[in-house]
GROMACS .gro file of C-alpha atoms in nm:
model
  213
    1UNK     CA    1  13.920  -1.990 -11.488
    2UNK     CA    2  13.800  -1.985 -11.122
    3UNK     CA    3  14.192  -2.029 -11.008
    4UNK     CA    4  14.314  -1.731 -11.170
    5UNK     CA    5  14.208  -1.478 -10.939
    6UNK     CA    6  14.342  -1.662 -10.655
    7UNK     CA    7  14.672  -1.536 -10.475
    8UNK     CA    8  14.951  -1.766 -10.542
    9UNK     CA    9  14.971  -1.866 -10.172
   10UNK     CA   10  14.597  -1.979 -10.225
   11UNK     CA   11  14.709  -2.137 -10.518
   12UNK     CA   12  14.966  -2.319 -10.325
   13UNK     CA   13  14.750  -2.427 -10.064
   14UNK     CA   14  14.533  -2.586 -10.272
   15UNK     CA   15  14.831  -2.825 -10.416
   16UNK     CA   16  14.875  -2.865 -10.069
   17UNK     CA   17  14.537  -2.989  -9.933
   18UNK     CA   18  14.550  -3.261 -10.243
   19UNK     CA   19  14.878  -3.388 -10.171
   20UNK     CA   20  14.763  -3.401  -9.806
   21UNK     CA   21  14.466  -3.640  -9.923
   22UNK     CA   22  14.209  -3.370  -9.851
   23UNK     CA   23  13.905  -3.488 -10.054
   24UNK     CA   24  13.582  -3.264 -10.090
   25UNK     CA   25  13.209  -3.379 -10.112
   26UNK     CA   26  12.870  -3.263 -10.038
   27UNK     CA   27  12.754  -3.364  -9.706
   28UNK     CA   28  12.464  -3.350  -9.490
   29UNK     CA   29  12.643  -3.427  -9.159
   30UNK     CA   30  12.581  -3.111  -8.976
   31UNK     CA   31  12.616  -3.254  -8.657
   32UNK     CA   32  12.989  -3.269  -8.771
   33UNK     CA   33  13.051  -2.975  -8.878
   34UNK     CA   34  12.871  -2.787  -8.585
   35UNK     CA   35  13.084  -2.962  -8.346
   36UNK     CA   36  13.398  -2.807  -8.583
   37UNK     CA   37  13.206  -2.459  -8.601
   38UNK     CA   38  13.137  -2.442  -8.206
   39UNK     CA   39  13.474  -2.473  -8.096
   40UNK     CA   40  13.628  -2.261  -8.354
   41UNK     CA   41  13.428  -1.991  -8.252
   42UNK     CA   42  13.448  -2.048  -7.888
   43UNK     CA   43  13.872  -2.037  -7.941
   44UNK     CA   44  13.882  -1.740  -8.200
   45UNK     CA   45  13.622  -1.535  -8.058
   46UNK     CA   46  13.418  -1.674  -7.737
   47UNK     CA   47  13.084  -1.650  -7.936
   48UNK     CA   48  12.847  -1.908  -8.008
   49UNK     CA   49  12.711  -2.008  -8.376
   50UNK     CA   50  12.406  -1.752  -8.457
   51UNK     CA   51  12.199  -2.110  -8.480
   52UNK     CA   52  12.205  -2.396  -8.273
   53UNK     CA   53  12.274  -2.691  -8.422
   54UNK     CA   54  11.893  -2.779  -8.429
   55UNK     CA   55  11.760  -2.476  -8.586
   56UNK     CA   56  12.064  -2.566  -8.851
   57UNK     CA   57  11.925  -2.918  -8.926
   58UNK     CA   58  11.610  -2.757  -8.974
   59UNK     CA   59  11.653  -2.514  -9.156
   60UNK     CA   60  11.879  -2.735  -9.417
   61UNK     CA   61  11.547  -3.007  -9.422
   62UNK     CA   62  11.326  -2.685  -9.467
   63UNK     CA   63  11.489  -2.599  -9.750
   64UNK     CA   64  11.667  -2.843  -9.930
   65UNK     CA   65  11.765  -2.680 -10.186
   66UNK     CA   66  11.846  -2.348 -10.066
   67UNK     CA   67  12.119  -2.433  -9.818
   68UNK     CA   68  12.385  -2.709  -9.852
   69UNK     CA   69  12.700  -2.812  -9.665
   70UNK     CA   70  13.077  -2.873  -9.816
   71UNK     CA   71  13.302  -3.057  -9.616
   72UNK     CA   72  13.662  -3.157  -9.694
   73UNK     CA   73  13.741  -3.498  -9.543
   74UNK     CA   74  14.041  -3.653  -9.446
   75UNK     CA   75  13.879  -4.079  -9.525
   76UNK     CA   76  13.538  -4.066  -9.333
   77UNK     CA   77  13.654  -3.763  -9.097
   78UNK     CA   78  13.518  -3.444  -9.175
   79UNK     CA   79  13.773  -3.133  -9.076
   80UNK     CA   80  13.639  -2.798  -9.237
   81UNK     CA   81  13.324  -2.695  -9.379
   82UNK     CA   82  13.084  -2.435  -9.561
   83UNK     CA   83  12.731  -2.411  -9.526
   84UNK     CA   84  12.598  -2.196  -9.780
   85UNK     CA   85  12.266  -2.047  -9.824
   86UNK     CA   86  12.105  -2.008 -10.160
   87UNK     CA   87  11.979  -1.664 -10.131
   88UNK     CA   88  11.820  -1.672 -10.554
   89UNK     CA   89  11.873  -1.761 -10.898
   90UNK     CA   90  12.209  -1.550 -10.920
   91UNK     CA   91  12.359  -1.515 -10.557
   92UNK     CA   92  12.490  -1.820 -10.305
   93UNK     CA   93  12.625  -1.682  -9.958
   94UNK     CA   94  12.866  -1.867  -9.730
   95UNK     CA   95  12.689  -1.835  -9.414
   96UNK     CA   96  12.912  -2.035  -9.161
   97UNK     CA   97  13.303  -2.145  -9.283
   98UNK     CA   98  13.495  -2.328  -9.047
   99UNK     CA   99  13.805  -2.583  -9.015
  100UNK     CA  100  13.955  -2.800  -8.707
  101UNK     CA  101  14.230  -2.601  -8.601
  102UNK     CA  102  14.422  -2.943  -8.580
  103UNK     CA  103  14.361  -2.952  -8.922
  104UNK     CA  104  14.467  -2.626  -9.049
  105UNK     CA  105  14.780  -2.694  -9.213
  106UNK     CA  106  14.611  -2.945  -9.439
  107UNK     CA  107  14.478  -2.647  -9.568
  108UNK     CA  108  14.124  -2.778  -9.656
  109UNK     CA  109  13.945  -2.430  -9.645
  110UNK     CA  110  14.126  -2.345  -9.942
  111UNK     CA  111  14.021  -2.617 -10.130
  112UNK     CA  112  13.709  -2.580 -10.001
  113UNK     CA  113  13.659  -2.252 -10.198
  114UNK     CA  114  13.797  -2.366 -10.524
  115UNK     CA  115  13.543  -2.667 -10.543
  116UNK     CA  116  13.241  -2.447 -10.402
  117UNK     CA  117  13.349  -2.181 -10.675
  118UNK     CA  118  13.314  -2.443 -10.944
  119UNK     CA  119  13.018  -2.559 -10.834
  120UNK     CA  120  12.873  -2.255 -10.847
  121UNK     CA  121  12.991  -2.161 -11.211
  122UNK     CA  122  12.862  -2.471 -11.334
  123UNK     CA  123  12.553  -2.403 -11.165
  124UNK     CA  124  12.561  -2.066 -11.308
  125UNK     CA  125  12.573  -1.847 -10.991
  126UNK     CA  126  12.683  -1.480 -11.073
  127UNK     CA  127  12.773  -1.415 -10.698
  128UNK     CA  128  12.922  -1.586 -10.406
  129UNK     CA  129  12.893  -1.366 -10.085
  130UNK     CA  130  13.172  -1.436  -9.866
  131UNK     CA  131  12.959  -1.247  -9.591
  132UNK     CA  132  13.107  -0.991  -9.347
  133UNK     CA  133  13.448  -0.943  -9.186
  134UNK     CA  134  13.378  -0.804  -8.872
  135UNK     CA  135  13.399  -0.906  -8.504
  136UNK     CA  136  13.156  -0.720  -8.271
  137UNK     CA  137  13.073  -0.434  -8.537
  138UNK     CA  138  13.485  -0.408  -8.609
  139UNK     CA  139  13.656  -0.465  -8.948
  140UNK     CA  140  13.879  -0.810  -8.896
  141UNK     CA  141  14.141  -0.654  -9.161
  142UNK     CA  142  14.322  -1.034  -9.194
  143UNK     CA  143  13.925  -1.177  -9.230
  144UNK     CA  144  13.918  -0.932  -9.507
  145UNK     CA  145  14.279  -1.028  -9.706
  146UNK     CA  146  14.199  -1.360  -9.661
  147UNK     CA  147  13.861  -1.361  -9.850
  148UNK     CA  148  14.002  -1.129 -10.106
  149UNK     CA  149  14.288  -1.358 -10.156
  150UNK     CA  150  14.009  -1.604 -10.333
  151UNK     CA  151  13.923  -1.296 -10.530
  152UNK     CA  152  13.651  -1.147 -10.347
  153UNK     CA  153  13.612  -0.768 -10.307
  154UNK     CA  154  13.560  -0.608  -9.969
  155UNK     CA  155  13.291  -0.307  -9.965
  156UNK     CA  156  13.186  -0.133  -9.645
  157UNK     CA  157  12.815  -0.041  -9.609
  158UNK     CA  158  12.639   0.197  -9.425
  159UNK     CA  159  12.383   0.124  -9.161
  160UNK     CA  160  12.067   0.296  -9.023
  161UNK     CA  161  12.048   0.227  -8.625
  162UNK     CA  162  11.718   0.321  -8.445
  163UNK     CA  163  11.742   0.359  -8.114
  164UNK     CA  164  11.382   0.302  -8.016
  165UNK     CA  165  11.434   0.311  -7.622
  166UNK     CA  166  11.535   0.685  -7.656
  167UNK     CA  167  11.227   0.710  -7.878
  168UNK     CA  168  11.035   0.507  -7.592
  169UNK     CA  169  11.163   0.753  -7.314
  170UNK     CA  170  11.013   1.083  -7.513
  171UNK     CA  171  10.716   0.941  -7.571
  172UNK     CA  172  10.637   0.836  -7.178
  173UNK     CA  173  10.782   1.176  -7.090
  174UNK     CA  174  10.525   1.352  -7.278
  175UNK     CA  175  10.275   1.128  -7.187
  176UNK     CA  176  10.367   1.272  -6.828
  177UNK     CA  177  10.400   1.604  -6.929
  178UNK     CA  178  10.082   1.588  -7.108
  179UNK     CA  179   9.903   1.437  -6.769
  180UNK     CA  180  10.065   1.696  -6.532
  181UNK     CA  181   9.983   2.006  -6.725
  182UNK     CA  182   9.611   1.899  -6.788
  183UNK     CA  183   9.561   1.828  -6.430
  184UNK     CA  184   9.736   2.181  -6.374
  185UNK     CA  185   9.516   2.333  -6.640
  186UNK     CA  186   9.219   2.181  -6.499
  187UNK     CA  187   9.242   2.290  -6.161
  188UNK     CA  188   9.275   2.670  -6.235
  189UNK     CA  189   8.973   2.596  -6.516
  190UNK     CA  190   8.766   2.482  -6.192
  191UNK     CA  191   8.885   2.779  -5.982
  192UNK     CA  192   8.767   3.001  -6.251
  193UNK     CA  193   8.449   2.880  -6.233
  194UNK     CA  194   8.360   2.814  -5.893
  195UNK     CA  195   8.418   3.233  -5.871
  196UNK     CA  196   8.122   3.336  -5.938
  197UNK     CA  197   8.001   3.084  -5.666
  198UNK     CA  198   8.236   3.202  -5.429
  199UNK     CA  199   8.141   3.583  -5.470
  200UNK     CA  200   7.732   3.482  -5.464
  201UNK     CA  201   7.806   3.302  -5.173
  202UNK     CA  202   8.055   3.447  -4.922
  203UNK     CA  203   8.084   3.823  -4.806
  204UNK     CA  204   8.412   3.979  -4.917
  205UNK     CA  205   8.511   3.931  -4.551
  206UNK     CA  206   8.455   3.547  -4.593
  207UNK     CA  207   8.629   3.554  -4.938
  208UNK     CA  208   8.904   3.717  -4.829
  209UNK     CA  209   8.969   3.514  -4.577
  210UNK     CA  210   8.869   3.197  -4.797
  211UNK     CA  211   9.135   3.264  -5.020
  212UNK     CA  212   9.455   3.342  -4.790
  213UNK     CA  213   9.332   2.971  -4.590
   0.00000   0.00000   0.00000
């Protein structure tokens, strides 16, 4: 059932991995598979992983249950994996997929998939969340085919962005707008009452000239 919705070149691929000797398993070696994940990133896109490799072993002995690791081994050497995070009762999302690029014609991602999609049927997931397909806020199109290729569907969502530094910057200028036209305000207020002083006191000669000093 899971296989049908795969392209036929995914289908082929996965012959492919098992007459390679690609085997998959649950794993908890994430030391392995971060090693795989860094420099896959680093040659594909010079970024980092959003975790470090500590905050990834944490989070997986956190919570057990809610995130897990796939790896497809050639014997005892890991050379792809999926971390997935259980997100609740119906959805699982792939959070980090990655392969050795050595590795790549082994095809083990695309195994990958089909035993992570079976797993997730029998565990009776309604939703696997391939996650986004984007590189720096862009659509990678051939990201895209290659996760609908498994099946997937691609959706594009909308997104609110707040740019709170503009918001910052008309706040503190009012704030000095506000300060400069009270102290403006304030010194004609004390003018205007210091005049009845100024005529009590002075001669109209002395105002006079008071006023043009």
């Amino acid at each position: 059932l899971t296989i049908q919705k795969f392209r036929s070149s995914h289908i082929r691929s996965i012959k492919k991995a098992r007459e390679k000797g690609v085997k998959i398993r649950r794993s908890e070696d994430l030391q392995s598979f971060f090693k795989i994940l860094e420099k896959n990133l680093k040659i594909r896109h010079n970024v980092s992983p959003t975790h470090t490799v500590g905050e990834l072993i944490k989070i997986h002995d956190l919570f057990p249950e809610r995130c897990n690791l796939f790896g497809a081994f050639i014997g005892d050497r890991m050379i792809a994996g999926v971390v997935n995070f259980i997100i609740n009762s119906e959805v699982v999302l792939a959070f980090y997929i990655s392969h050795n690029e050595e590795e790549k014609d082994k095809r083990p991602v695309n195994l990958l998939f089909y035993s992570i999609f079976e797993w997730a049927i029998k565990s009776n997931y309604k939703i696997y969340d391939f996650g986004i397909f984007t590189v720096n806020e862009n659509p990678n199109m051939g990201l895209g085919r290659f996760k609908e290729n498994f099946g997937a569907s691609g959706i594009f969502r909308d997104t609110i962005e707040f740019k709170f530094w503009l918001l910052m910057s008309i706040i503190d200028l009012g704030k000095q707008s506000l300060i400069y036209g009270a102290g403006h305000v304030l010194a004609r207020l004390i003018t205007f009452l210091l005049l009845p002083l100024y005529t009590h006191t002075f001669t109209q000669e002395e105002y006079g000239a008071l006023s043009l000093a």
